[in-house]
Short mmCIF file of C-alpha atoms in Angstrom, two decimals:
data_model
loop_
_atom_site.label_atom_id
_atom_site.label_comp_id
_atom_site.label_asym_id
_atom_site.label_seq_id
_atom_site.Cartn_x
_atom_site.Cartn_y
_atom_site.Cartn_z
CA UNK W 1 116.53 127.79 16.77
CA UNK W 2 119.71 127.11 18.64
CA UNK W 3 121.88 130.15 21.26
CA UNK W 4 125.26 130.87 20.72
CA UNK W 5 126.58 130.42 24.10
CA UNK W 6 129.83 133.52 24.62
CA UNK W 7 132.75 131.36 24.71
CA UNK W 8 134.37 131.44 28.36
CA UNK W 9 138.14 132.00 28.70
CA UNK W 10 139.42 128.80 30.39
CA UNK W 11 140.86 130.15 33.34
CA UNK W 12 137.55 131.66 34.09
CA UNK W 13 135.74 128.25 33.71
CA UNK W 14 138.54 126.69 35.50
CA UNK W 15 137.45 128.63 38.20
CA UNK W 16 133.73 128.28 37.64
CA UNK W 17 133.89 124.99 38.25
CA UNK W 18 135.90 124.74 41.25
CA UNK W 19 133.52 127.04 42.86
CA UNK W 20 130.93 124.83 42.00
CA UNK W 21 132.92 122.04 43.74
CA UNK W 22 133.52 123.91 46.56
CA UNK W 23 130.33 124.94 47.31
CA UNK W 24 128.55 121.45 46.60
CA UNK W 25 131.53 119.97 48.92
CA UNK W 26 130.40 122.50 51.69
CA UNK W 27 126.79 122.12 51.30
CA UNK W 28 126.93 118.26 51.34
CA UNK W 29 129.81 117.78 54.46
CA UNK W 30 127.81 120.18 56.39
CA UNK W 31 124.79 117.31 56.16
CA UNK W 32 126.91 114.50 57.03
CA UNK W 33 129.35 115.71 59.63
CA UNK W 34 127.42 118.84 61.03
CA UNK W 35 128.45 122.75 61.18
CA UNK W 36 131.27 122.01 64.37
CA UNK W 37 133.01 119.78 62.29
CA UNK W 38 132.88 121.38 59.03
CA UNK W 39 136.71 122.35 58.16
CA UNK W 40 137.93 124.50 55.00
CA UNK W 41 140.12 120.76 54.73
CA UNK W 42 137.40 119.56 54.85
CA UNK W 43 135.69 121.08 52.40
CA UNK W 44 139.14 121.18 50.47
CA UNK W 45 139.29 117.82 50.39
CA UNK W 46 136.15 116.87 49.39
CA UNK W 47 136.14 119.40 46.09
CA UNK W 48 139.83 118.31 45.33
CA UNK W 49 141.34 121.59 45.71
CA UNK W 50 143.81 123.51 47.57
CA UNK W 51 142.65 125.00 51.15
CA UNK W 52 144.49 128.47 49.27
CA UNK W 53 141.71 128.43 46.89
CA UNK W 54 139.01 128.55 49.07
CA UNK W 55 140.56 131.03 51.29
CA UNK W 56 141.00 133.48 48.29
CA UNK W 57 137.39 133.76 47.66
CA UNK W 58 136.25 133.15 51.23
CA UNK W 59 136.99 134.04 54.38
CA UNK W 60 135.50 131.29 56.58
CA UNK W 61 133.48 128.03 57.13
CA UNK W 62 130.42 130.64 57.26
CA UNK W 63 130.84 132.57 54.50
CA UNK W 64 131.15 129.13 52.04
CA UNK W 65 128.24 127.42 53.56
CA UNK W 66 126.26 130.59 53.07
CA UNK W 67 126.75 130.90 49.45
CA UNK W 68 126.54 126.87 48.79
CA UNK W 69 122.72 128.10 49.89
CA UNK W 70 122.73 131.12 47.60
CA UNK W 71 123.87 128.99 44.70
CA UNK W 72 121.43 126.09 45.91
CA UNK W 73 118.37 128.75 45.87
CA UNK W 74 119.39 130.42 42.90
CA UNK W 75 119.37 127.34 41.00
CA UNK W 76 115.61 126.25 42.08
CA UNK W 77 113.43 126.53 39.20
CA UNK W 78 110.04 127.84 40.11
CA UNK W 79 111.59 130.44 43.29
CA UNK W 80 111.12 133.51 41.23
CA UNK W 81 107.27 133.36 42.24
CA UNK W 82 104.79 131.70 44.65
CA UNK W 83 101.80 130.05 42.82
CA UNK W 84 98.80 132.09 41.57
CA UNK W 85 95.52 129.83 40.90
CA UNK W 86 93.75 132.75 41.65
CA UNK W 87 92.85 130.94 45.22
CA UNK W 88 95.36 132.46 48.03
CA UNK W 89 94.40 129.87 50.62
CA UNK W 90 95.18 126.83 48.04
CA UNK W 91 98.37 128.73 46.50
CA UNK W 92 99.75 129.26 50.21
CA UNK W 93 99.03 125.99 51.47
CA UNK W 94 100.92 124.34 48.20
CA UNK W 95 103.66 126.56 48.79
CA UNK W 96 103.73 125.60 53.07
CA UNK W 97 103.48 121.97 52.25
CA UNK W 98 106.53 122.16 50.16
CA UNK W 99 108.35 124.00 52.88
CA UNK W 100 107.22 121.39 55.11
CA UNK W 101 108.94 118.19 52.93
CA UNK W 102 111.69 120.29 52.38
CA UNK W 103 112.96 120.81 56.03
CA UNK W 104 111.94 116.94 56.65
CA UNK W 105 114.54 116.31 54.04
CA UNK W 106 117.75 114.62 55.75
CA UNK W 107 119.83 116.38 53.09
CA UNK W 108 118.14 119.75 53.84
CA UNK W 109 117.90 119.46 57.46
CA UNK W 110 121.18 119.76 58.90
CA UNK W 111 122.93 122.23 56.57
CA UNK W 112 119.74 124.57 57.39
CA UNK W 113 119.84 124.39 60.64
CA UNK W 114 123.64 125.21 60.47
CA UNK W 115 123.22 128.39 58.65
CA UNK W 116 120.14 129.28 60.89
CA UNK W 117 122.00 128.64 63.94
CA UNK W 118 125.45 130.12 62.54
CA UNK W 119 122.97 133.23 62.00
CA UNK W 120 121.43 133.47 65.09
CA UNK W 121 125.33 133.67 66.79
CA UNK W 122 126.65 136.20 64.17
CA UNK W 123 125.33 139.24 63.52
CA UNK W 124 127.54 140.28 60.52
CA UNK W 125 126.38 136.57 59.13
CA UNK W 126 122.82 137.61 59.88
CA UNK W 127 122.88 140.98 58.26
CA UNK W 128 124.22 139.07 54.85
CA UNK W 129 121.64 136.53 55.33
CA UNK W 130 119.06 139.12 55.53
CA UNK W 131 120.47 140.87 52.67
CA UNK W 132 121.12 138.61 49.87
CA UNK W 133 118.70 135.45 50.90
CA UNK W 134 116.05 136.42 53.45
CA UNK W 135 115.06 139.52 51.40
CA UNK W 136 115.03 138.23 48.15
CA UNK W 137 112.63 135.41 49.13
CA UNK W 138 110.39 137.64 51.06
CA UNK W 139 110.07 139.93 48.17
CA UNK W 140 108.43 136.77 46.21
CA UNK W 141 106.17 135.98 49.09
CA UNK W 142 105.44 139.62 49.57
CA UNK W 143 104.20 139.63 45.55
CA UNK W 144 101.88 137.21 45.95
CA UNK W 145 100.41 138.73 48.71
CA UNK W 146 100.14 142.19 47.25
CA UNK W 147 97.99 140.28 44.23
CA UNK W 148 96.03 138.96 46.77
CA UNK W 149 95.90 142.18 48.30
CA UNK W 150 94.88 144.31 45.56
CA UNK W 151 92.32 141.59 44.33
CA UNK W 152 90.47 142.00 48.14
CA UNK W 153 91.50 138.61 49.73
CA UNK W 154 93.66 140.17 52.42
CA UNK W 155 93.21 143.26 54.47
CA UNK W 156 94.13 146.61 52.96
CA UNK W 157 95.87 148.05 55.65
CA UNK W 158 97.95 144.43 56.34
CA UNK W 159 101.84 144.81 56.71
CA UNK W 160 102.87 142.09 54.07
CA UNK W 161 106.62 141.64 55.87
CA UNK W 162 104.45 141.57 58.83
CA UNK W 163 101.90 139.07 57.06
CA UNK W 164 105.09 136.76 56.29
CA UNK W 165 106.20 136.85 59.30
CA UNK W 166 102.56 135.36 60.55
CA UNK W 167 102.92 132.55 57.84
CA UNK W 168 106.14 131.26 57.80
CA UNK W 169 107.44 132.14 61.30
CA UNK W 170 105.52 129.63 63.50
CA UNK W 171 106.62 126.74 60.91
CA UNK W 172 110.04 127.36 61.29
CA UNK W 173 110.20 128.07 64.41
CA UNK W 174 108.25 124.20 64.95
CA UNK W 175 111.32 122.97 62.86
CA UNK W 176 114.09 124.65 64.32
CA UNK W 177 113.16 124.17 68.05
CA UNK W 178 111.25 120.48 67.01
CA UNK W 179 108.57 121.60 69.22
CA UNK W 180 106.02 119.12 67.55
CA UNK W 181 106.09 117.24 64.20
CA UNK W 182 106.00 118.97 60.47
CA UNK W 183 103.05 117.57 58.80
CA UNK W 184 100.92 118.61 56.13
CA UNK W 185 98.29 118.98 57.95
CA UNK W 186 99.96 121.64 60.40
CA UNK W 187 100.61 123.49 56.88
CA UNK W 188 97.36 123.28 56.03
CA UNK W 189 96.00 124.37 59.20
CA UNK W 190 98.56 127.03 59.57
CA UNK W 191 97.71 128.60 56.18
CA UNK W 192 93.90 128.75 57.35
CA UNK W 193 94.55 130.34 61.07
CA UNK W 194 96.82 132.67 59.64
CA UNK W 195 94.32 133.83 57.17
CA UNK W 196 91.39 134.08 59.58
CA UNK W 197 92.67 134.95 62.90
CA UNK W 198 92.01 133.12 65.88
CA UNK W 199 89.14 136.08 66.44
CA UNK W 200 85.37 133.95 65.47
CA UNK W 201 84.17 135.10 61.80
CA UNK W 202 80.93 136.36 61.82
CA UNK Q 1 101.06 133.33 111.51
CA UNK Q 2 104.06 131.65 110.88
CA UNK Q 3 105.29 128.95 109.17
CA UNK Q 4 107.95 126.30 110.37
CA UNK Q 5 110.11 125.38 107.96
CA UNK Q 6 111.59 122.09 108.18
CA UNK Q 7 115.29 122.09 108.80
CA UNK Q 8 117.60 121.00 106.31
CA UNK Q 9 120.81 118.41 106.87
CA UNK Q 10 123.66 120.01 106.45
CA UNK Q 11 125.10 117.80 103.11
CA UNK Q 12 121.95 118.35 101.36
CA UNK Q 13 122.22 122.24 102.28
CA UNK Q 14 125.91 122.32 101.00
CA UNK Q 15 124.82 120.68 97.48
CA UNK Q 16 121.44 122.83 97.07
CA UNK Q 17 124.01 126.23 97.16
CA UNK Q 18 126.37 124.37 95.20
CA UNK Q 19 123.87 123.60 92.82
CA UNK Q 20 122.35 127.08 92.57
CA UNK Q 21 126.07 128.95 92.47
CA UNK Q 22 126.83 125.98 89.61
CA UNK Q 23 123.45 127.01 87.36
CA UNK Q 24 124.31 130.79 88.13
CA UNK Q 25 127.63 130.38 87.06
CA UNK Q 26 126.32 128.77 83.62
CA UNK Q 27 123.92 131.21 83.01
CA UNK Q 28 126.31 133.78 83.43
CA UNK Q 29 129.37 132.49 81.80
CA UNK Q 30 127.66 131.73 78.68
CA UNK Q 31 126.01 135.28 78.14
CA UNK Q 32 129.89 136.28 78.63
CA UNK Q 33 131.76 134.06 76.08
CA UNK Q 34 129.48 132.80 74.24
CA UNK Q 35 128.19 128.75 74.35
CA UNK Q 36 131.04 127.34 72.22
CA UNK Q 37 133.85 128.61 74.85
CA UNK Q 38 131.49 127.54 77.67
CA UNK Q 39 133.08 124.85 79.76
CA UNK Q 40 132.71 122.62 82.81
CA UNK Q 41 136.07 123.80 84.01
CA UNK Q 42 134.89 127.70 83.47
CA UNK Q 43 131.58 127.06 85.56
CA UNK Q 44 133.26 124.84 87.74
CA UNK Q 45 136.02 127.33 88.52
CA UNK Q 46 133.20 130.15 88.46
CA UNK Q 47 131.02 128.37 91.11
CA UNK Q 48 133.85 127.85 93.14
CA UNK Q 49 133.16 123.81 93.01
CA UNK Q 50 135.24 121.03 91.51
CA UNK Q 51 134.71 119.82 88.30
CA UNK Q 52 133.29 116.29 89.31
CA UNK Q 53 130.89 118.21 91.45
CA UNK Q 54 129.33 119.07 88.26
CA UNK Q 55 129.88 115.93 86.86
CA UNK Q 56 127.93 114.21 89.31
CA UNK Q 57 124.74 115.67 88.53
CA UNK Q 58 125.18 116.87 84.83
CA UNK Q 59 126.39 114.64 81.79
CA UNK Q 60 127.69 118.18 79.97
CA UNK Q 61 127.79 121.75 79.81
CA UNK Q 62 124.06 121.56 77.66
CA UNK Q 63 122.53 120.25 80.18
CA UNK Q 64 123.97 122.42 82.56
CA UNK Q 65 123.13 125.64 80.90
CA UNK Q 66 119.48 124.00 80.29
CA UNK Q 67 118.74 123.20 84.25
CA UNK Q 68 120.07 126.70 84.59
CA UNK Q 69 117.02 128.09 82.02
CA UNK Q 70 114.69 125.79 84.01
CA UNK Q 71 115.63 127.59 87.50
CA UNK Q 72 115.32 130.66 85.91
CA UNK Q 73 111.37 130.26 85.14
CA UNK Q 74 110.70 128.20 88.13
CA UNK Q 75 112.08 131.34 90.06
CA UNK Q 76 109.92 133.90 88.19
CA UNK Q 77 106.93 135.87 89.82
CA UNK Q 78 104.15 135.83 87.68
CA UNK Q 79 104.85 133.04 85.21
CA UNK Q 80 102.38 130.79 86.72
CA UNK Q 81 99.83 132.82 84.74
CA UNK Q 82 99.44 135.65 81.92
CA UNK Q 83 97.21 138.41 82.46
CA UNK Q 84 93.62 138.57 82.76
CA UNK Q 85 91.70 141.81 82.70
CA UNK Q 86 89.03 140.46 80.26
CA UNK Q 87 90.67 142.01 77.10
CA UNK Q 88 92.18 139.52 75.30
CA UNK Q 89 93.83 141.80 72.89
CA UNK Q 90 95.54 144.09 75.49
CA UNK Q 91 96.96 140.98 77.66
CA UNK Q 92 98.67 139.47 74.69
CA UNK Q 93 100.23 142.69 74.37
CA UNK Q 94 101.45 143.45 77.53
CA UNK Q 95 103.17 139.80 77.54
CA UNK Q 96 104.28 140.00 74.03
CA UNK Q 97 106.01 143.97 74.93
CA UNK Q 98 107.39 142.06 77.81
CA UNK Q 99 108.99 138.75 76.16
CA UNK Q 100 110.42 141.38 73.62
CA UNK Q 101 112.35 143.37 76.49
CA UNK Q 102 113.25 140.41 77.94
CA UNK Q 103 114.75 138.94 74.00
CA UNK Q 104 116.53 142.56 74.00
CA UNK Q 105 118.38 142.39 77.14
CA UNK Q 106 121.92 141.26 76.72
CA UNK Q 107 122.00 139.49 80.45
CA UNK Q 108 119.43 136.98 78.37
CA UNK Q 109 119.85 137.32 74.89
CA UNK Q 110 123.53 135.35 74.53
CA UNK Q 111 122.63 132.59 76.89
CA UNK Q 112 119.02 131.57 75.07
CA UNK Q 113 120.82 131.84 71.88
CA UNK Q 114 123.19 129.40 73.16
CA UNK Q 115 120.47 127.36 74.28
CA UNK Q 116 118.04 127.65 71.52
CA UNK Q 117 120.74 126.52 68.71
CA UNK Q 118 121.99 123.62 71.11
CA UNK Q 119 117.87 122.47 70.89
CA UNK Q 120 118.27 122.64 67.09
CA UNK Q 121 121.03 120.33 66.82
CA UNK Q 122 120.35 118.05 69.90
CA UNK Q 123 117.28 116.17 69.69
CA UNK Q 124 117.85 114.29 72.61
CA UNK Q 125 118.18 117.97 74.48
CA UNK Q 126 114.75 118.78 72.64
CA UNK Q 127 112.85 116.26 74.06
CA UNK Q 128 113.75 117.51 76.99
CA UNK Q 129 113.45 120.85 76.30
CA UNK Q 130 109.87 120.14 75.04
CA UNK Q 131 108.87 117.89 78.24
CA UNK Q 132 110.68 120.62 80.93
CA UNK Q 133 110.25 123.91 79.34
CA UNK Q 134 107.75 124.37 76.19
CA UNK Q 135 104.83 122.31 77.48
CA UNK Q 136 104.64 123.90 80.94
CA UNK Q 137 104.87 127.57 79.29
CA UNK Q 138 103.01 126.45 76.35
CA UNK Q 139 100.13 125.21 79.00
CA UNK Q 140 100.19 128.36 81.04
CA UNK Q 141 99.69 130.48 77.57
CA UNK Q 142 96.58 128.26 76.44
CA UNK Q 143 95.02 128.56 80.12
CA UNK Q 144 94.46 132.15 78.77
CA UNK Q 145 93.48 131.58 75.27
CA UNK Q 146 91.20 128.43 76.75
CA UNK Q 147 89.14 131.35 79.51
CA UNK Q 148 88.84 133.68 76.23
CA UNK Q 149 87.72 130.89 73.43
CA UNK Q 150 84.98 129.72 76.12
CA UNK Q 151 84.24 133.60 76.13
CA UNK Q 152 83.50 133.20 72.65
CA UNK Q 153 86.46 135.59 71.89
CA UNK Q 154 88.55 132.92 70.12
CA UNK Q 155 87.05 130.80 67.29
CA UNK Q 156 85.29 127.73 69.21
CA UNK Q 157 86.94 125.51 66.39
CA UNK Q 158 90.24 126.95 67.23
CA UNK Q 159 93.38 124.32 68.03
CA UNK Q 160 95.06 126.28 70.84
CA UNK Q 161 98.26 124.94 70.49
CA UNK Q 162 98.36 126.45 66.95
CA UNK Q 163 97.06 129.80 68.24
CA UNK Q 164 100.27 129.84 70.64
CA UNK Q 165 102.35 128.39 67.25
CA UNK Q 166 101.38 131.72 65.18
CA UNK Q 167 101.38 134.30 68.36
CA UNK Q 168 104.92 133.40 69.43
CA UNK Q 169 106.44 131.70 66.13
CA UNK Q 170 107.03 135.09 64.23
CA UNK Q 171 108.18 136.80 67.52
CA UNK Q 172 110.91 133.56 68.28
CA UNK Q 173 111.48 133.65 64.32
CA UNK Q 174 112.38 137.21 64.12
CA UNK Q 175 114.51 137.88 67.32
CA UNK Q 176 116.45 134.15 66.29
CA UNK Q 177 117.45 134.79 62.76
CA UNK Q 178 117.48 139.13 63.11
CA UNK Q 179 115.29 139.37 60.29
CA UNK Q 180 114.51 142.89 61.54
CA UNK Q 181 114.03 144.82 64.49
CA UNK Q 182 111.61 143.87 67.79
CA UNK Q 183 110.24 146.85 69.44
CA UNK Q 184 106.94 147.25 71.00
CA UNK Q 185 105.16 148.61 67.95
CA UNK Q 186 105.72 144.82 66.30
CA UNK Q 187 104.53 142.95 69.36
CA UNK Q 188 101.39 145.19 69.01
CA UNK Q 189 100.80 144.58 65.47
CA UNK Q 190 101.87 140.98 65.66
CA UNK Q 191 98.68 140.00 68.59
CA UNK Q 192 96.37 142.00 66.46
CA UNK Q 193 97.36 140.90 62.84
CA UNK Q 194 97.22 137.03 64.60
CA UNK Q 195 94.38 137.45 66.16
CA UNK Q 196 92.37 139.59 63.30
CA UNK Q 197 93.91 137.13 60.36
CA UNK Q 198 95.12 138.20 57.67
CA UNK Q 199 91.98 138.23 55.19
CA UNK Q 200 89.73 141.36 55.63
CA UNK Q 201 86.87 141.33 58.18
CA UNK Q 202 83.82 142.84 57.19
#
């Protein structure tokens, strides 16, 4: 059985696809010449269109970099849920160890840390952030926990944003500051500490 | 008693004020405008030095604004240790309330910003960072966690450096990328969600 794809008018896919060259020209400059020498040129340049065309739909370096992520994350397959195996610890530590090769990645590395640390300087940048990428993702994390959750595995009075927080913060934190090396085995371990406290288990 | 305090040449009088009216300056400037319009000249002409004074003992503004950090701590009281009153619980709390005032104050907020996202693109700066700032703070937090773990109130298999990892990470994470709002009530729930784990206990 074969889909009828809608036809698209072509001024509309015209403009599809320069977006699409925009925002892979941003996301790929950003990794090569870093976030204080990313230019709307630049990334003009690179997509082979006018700088007037990126200024219509944006209005700065910021703002394109920040959707080249949106469109990078909503094209992942496999982000609209975390792993279920039915073992939390195994799921989590699959999903940390990912994490982990992903901000080792050279072509992930510096574009991150230019949003992050465009973020942490702007607040309206921040709230968007918070809005349309940092929320979205927690709400998958949060799912998976709140399976977990109902099923007994975590406590029943835990605060899953705060339970996130407790999982993912030290490991980007490590990354972002480069306090010590992203291995597996720091996901690993993190997963378990986070899960059973630094308290002894009886 | 008193103590006799050796007396100082004069030169190396005149450059220790210099100095400390140079790393004032820096600290100061950049919680004003921000790190990216932070400039020798503006320190220089700040301090009331000349520029090559600065440029004698600093190779750029980064470095600057880091020694600048580093005087900070080495001038704080009671950094050499964090509370002991035998409750582990209630000592990570009363530091963690504290570091969050301290991340909410704007006389610190802009400048460790500015310092935190110059770490994240600077390795070089890192390593130093790491060697000058993180281990000696890091050390002085797992003196604590060390006197409770041999009181059997911290798993004995515990890696320490981890413990400090998932007790500051989410803290660091949150206040960095404004993910949502510090106030005492999350330091509280942070230490005691890190420190309980997130599975039940029974």
């Amino acid at each position: 059985m074969t889909t009828r794809r809608q036809s698209t008018p072509n001024s509309s896919r015209r403009s599809d696809a320069s977006r699409r060259a925009i925002l892979t020209a941003a996301f790929d400059l950003v990794g090569e010449v870093g976030y204080a020498k990313l230019s709307i040129e630049g990334i003009a340049a690179r997509a082979g269109v006018g700088k007037q065309t990126i200024y219509r739909w944006w209005p700065s370096k910021g703002a394109v970099l920040f959707d080249a992520f949106l469109a990078l994350s909503e094209g992942e397959e496999g982000e609209a849920a975390l792993p279920d195996t039915g073992d939390l610890e195994a799921d989590l530590k699959t999903v940390m160890r990912a994490t982990v090769v992903e901000l080792s990645d050279p072509r992930y590395d510096e574009p991150m840390r230019a949003l992050t640390t465009e973020i942490a300087h702007d607040p309206g940048l921040a709230a968007v952030y918070r809005e349309r990428l940092d929320e979205p993702m927690r709400e998958i994390k949060k799912r998976r926990l709140a399976i977990a959750q109902r099923a007994g595995q975590l406590a029943g009075d835990l605060d899953l944003d705060l339970a996130v927080d407790v999982l993912w913060g030290p490991l980007l934190n490590r990354w972002l500051q480069r306090t010590g090396p992203l291995t597996p085995e720091y996901a690993d371990n993190l997963v378990k500490t986070a899960l059973n406290g630094l308290r002894p288990r009886g």
